[in-house]
Coordinates of C-alpha atoms in Angstrom, one line a residue:
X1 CA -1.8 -57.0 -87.2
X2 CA -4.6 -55.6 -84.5
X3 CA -3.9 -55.8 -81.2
X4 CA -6.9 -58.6 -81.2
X5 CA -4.9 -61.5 -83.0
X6 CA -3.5 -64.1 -81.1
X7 CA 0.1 -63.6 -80.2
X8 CA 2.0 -66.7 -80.1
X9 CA 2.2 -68.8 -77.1
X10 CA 3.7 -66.9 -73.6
X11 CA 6.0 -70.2 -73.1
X12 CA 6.8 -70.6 -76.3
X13 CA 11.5 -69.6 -76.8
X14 CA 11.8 -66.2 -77.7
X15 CA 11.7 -65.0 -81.2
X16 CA 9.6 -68.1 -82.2
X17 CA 6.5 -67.9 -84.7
X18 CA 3.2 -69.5 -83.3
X19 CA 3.1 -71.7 -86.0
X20 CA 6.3 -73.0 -88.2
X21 CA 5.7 -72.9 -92.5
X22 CA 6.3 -76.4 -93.9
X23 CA 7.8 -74.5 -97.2
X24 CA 11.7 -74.0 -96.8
X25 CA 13.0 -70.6 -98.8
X26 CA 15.4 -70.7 -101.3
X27 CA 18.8 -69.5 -100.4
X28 CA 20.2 -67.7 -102.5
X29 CA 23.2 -67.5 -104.1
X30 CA 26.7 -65.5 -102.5
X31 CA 29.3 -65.1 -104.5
X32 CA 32.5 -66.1 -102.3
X33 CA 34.0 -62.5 -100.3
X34 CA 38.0 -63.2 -99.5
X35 CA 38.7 -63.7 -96.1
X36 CA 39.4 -60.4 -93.5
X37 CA 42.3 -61.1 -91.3
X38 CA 40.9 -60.6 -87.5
X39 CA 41.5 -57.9 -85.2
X40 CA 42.7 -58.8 -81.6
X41 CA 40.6 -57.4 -79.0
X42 CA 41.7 -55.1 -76.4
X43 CA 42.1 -56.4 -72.9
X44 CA 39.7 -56.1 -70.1
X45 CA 40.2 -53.0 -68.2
X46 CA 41.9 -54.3 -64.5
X47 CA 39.6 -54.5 -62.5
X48 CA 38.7 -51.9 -58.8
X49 CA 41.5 -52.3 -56.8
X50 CA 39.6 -50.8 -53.1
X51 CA 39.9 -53.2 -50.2
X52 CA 36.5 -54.2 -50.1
X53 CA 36.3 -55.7 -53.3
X54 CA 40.0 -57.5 -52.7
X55 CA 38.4 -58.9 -49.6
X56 CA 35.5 -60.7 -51.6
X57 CA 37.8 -61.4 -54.5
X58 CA 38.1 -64.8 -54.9
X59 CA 35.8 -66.2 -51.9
X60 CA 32.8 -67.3 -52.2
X61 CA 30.3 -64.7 -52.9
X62 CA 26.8 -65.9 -53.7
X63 CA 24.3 -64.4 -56.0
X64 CA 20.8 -65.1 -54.8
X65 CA 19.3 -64.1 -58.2
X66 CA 19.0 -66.0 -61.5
X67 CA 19.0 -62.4 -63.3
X68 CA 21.8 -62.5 -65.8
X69 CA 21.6 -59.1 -65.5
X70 CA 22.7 -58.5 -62.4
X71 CA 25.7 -61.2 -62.3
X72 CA 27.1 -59.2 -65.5
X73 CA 27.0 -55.9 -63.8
X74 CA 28.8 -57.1 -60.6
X75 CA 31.2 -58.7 -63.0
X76 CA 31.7 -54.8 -63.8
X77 CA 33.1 -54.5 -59.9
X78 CA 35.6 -57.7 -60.8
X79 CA 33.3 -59.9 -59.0
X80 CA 33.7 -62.6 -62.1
X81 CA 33.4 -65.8 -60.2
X82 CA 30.3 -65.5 -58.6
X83 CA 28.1 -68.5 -57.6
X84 CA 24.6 -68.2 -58.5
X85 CA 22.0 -69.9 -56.3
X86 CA 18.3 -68.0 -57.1
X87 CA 16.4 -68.2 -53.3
X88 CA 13.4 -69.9 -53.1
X89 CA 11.8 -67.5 -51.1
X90 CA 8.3 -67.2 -52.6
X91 CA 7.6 -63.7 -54.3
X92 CA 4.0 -63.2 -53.0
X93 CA 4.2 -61.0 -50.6
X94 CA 1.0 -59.1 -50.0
X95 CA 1.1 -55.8 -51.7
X96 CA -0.5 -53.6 -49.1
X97 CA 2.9 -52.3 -47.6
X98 CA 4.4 -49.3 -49.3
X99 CA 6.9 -50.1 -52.4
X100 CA 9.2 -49.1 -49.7
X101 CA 8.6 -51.7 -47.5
X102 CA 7.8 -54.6 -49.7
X103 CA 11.0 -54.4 -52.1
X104 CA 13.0 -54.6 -49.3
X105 CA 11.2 -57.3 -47.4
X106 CA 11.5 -59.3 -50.3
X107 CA 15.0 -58.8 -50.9
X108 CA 15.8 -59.4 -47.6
X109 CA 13.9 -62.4 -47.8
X110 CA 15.7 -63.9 -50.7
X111 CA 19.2 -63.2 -48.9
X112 CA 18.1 -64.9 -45.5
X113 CA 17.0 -67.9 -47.1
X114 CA 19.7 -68.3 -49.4
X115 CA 21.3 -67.7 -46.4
X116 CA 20.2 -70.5 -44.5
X117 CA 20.6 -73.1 -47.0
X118 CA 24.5 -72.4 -47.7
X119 CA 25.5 -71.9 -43.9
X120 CA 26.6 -75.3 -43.1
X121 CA 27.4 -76.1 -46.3
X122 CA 30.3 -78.6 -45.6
X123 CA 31.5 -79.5 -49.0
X124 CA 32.0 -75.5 -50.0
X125 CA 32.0 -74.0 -46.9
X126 CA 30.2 -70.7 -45.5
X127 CA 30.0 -68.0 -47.6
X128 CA 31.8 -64.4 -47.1
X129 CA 29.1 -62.5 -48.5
X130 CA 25.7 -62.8 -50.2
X131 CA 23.9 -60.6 -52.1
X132 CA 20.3 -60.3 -52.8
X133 CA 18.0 -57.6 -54.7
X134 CA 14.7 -57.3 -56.1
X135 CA 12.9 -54.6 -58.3
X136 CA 9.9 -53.3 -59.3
X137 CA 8.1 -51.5 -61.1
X138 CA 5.3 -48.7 -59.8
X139 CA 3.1 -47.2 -61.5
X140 CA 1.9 -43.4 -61.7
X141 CA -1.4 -45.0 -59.6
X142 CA 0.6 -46.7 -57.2
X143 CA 0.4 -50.2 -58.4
X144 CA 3.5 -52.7 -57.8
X145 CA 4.1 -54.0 -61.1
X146 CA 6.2 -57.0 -61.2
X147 CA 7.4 -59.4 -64.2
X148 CA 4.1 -59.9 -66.7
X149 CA 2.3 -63.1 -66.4
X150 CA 0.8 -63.7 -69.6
X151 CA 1.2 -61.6 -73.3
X152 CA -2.2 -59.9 -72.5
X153 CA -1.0 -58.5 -69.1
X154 CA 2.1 -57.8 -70.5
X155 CA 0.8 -55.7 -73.1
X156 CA -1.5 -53.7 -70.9
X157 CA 0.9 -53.2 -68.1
X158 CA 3.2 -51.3 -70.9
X159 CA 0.0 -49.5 -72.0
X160 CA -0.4 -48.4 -68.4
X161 CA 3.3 -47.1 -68.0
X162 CA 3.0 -45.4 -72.0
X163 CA -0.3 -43.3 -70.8
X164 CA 1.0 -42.6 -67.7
X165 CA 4.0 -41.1 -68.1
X166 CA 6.3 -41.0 -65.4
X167 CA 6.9 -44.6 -63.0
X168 CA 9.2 -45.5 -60.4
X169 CA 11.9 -48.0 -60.7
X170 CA 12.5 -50.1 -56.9
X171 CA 15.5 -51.8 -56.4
X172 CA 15.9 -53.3 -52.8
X173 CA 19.7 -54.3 -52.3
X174 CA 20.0 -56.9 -49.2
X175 CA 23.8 -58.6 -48.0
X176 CA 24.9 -60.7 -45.9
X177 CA 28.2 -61.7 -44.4
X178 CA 29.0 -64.4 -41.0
X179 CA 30.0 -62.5 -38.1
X180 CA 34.2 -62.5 -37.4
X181 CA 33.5 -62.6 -33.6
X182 CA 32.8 -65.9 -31.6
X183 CA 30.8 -64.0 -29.2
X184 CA 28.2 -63.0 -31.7
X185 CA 27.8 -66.2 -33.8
X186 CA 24.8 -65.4 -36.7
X187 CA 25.5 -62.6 -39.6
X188 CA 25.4 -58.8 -40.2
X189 CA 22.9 -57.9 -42.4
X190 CA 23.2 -54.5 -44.6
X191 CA 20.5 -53.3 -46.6
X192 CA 19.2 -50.2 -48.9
X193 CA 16.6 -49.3 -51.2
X194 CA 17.3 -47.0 -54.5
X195 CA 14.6 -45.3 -56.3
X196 CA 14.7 -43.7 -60.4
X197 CA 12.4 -42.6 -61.9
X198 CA 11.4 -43.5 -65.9
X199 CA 9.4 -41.4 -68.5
X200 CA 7.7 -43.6 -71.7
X201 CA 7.3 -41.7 -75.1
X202 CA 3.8 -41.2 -75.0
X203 CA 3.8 -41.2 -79.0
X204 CA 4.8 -44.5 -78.6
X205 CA 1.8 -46.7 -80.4
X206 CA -0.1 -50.1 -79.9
X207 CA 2.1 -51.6 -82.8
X208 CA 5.2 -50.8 -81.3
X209 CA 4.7 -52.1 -78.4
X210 CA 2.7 -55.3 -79.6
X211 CA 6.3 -55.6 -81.6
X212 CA 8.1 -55.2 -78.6
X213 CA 6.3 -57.6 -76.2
X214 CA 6.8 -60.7 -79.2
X215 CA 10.3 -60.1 -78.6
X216 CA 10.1 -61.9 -75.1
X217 CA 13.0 -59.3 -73.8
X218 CA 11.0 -57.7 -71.1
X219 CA 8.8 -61.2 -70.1
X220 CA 11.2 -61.7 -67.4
X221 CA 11.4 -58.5 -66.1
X222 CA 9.9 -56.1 -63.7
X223 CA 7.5 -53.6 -65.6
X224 CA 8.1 -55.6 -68.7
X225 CA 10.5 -54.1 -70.0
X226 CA 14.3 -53.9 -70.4
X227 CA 15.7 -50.6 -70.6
X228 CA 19.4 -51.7 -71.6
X229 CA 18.0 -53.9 -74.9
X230 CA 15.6 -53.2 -77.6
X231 CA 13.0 -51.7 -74.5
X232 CA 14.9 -48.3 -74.5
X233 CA 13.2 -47.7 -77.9
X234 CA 10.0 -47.1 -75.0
X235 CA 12.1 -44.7 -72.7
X236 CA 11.9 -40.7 -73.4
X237 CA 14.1 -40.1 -70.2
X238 CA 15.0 -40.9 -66.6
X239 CA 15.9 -39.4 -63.4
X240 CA 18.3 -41.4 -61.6
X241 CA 20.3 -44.3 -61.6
X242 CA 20.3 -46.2 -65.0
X243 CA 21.8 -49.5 -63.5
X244 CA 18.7 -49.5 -60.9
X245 CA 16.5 -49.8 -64.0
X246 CA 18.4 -52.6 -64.8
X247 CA 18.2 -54.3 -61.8
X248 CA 21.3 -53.9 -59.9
X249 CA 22.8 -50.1 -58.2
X250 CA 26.5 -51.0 -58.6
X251 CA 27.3 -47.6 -56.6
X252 CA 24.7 -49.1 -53.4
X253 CA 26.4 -52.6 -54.0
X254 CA 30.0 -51.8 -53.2
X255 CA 28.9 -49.1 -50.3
X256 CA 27.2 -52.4 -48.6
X257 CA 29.9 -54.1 -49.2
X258 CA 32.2 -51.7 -46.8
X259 CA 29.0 -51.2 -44.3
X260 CA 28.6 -55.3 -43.8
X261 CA 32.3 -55.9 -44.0
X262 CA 33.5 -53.9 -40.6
X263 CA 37.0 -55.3 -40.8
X264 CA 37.6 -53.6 -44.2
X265 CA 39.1 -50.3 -44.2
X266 CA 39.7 -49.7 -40.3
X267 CA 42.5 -48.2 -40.6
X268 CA 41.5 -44.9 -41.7
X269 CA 41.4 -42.8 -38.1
X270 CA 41.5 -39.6 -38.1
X271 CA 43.8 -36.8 -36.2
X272 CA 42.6 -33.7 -34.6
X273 CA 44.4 -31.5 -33.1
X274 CA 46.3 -33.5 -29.9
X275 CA 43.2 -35.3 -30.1
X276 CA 43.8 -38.9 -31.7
X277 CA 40.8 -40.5 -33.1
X278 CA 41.6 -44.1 -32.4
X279 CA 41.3 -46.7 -35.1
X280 CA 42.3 -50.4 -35.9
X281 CA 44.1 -51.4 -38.6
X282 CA 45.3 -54.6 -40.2
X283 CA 48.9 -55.1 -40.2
X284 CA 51.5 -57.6 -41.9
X285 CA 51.7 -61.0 -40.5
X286 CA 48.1 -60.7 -38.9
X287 CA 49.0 -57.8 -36.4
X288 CA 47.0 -55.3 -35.6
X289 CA 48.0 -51.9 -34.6
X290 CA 45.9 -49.3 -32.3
X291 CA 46.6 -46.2 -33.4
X292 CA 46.2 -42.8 -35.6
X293 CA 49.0 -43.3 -38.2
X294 CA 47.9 -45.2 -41.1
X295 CA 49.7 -45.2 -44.2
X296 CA 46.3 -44.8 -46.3
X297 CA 47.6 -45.5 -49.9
X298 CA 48.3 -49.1 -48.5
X299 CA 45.9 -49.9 -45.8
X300 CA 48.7 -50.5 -43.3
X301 CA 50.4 -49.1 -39.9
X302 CA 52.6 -46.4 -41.0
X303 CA 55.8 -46.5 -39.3
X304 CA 55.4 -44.5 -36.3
X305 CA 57.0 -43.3 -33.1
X306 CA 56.5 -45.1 -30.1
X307 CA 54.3 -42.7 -28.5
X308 CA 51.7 -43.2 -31.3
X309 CA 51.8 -47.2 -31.2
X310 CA 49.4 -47.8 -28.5
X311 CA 49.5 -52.0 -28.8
X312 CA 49.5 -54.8 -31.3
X313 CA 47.5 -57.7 -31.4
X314 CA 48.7 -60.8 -33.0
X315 CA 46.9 -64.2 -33.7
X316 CA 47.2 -68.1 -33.6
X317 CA 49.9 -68.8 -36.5
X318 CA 47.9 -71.5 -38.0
X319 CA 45.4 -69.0 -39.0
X320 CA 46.1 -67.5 -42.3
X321 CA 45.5 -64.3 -44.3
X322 CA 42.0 -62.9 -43.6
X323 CA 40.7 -65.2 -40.8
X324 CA 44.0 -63.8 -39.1
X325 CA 42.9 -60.4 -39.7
X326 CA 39.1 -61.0 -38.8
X327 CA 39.9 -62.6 -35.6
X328 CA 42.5 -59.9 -34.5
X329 CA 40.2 -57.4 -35.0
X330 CA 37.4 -59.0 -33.4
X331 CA 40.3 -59.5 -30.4
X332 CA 41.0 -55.9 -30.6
X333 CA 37.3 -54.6 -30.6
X334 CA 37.3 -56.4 -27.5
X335 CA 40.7 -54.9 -25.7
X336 CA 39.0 -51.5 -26.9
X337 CA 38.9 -49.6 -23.8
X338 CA 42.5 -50.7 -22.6
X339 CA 43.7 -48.8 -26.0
X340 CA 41.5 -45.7 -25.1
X341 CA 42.5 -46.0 -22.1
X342 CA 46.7 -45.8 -22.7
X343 CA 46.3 -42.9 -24.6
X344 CA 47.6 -39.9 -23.5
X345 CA 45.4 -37.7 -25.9
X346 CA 42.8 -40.5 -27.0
X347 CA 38.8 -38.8 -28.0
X348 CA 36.2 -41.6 -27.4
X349 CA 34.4 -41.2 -30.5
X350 CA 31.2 -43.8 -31.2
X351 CA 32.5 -44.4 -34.6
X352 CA 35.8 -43.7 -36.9
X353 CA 36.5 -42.0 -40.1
X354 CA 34.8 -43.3 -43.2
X355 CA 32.2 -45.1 -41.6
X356 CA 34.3 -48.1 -39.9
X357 CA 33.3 -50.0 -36.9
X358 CA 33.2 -48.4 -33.3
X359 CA 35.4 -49.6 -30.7
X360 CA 33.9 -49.9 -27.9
X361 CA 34.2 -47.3 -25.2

């Protein structure tokens, strides 16, 4: 078949002929095989056990992306009961800005409006995080190649990335989470852009990739193409992240997570010398503990001597679990310069080990 005929219809289920014969083959005969006795799978590996991931565990985390794709790979981080509600945000952006800049408006876009639709959301609640991404595809010229409109553009936009050679692979990853304090009502907002780069077989030839685009795989995807299905049969090689290509950068996912989070993980000050880095940790019960001496294995105060205890914070005992730790911390953020303040040895430092919020100085 030329690359003139007619493929079948664009809308028409994948895998279907463009016309159906009215003449049913025979089956034919099989001779009866006994029965194999089946083999019980193994079980799912546990899933990451960090504290930024147990935060979102179980809470309502929204995906605002339709991609199969990318629900399955946070499903990789133990993020299994995510809630999928694709934004609305129209993709038509003007394509003017650098890939840079429009990937990650975009993405951004999709977050804020998903964003705004689920904040009051009385019957489920607000969400604790929601994550949004969008990826394309640019070509060796420059060009922002998105999903494939029609067969015909889908076949020459993989003809473009086959004679080309190299393209780039955008994925813009945009969260969200609602702020812990009362004095800044609204959301933090965490975002970051991860670039790979892909190589086609140049060998590959029109019939191949005629073959490919009737397999529907790649009509929904950026570029055309899906390099984790029958699509890697196009790729020579890549530089880069492999899940980007996909769609989703687990590895940028879960360091947004800790970024957009700022309660998770404060705990982790640092001491140097007779200089105590302060930090703010969450405690049992809801308290929280100014201080250097964290047990780090579990997240927690270590017990200390009093000369190392600078204060503890507790909250309303009606609140429960995280809300008690949110609020605490957004109580302790506030009390920040009275800690620094009763330490005998205490560096002001804009920001503490592993990235975790300041305290104000």
């Amino acid at each position: 078949m030329s690359l003139l005929d007619a493929p079948p219809s664009y809308s028409a289920p994948s895998g279907a002929d463009s016309a159906t014969s009215s003449a049913t083959p025979a089956t034919p005969a099989t001779c009866a095989t006994p029965a194999t006795p089946s083999r019980r799978l193994p079980p799912p590996p546990p899933p990451l056990l960090l504290p930024a991931l147990n935060a979102v565990r179980g809470k309502r985390v929204i995906l605002a992306s339709a991609s199969p794709r990318r629900r399955q790979l946070l499903s990789l981080l133990g993020l299994t009961n995510v809630e999928v509600i694709p934004s609305k945000f129209e993709e038509n952006m003007a394509k003017t800005a650098s890939p840079f800049e429009y990937v990650l408006a975009t993405a951004t876009q999709k977050a804020m409006a998903v964003y705004r639709q689920e904040a009051d959301n009385t019957a489920k609640g607000e969400p604790r995080l929601i994550i949004a991404a969008d990826t394309i595809v640019v070509s060796a010229a420059g060009d922002i190649l998105e999903k494939p409109r029609s067969e015909a553009q889908h076949i020459h936009m993989l003809r473009t990335l086959r004679d080309a050679g190299w393209h780039k692979v955008y994925t813009a990853v945009a969260l969200m989470a609602p702020l812990a304090s009362a004095r800044d009502p609204g959301y933090a907002l965490e975002t970051a852009t991860e670039e790979t780069s892909v190589q086609f077989d140049r060998d590959i030839t029109d019939e191949l990739l005629l073959a490919y685009v009737r397999t529907r795989e790649g009509a929904d995807k950026a570029g055309g193409y899906g390099i984790q299905g029958a699509g890697s049969v196009l790729v020579e090689r890549i530089d880069g992240s492999f899940d980007n290509v996909v769609g989703l950068p687990l590895r940028v996912v879960l360091r947004l997570i800790e970024k957009v989070l700022p309660w998770i993980g404060l705990g982790f000050g640092t001491a140097t010398g007779s200089l105590t880095v302060p930090s703010i940790t969450c405690g049992p019960g809801g308290m929280i503990r100014c201080g250097a001496d964290v047990d780090r294995a579990a997240n927690r105060p270590a017990l200390a001597s009093t000369d190392d205890t600078i204060g503890f914070f507790d909250t309303s005992p009606h609140d429960d679990g995280d809300d008690m730790c949110r609020r605490a911390v957004a109580a302790a953020r506030d009390w920040g310069k009275s800690c620094l303040d009763a330490s005998r040895s205490c560096d002001c430092r804009s920001r503490v080990d592993r990235d975790a919020a300041a305290i104000p100085c």
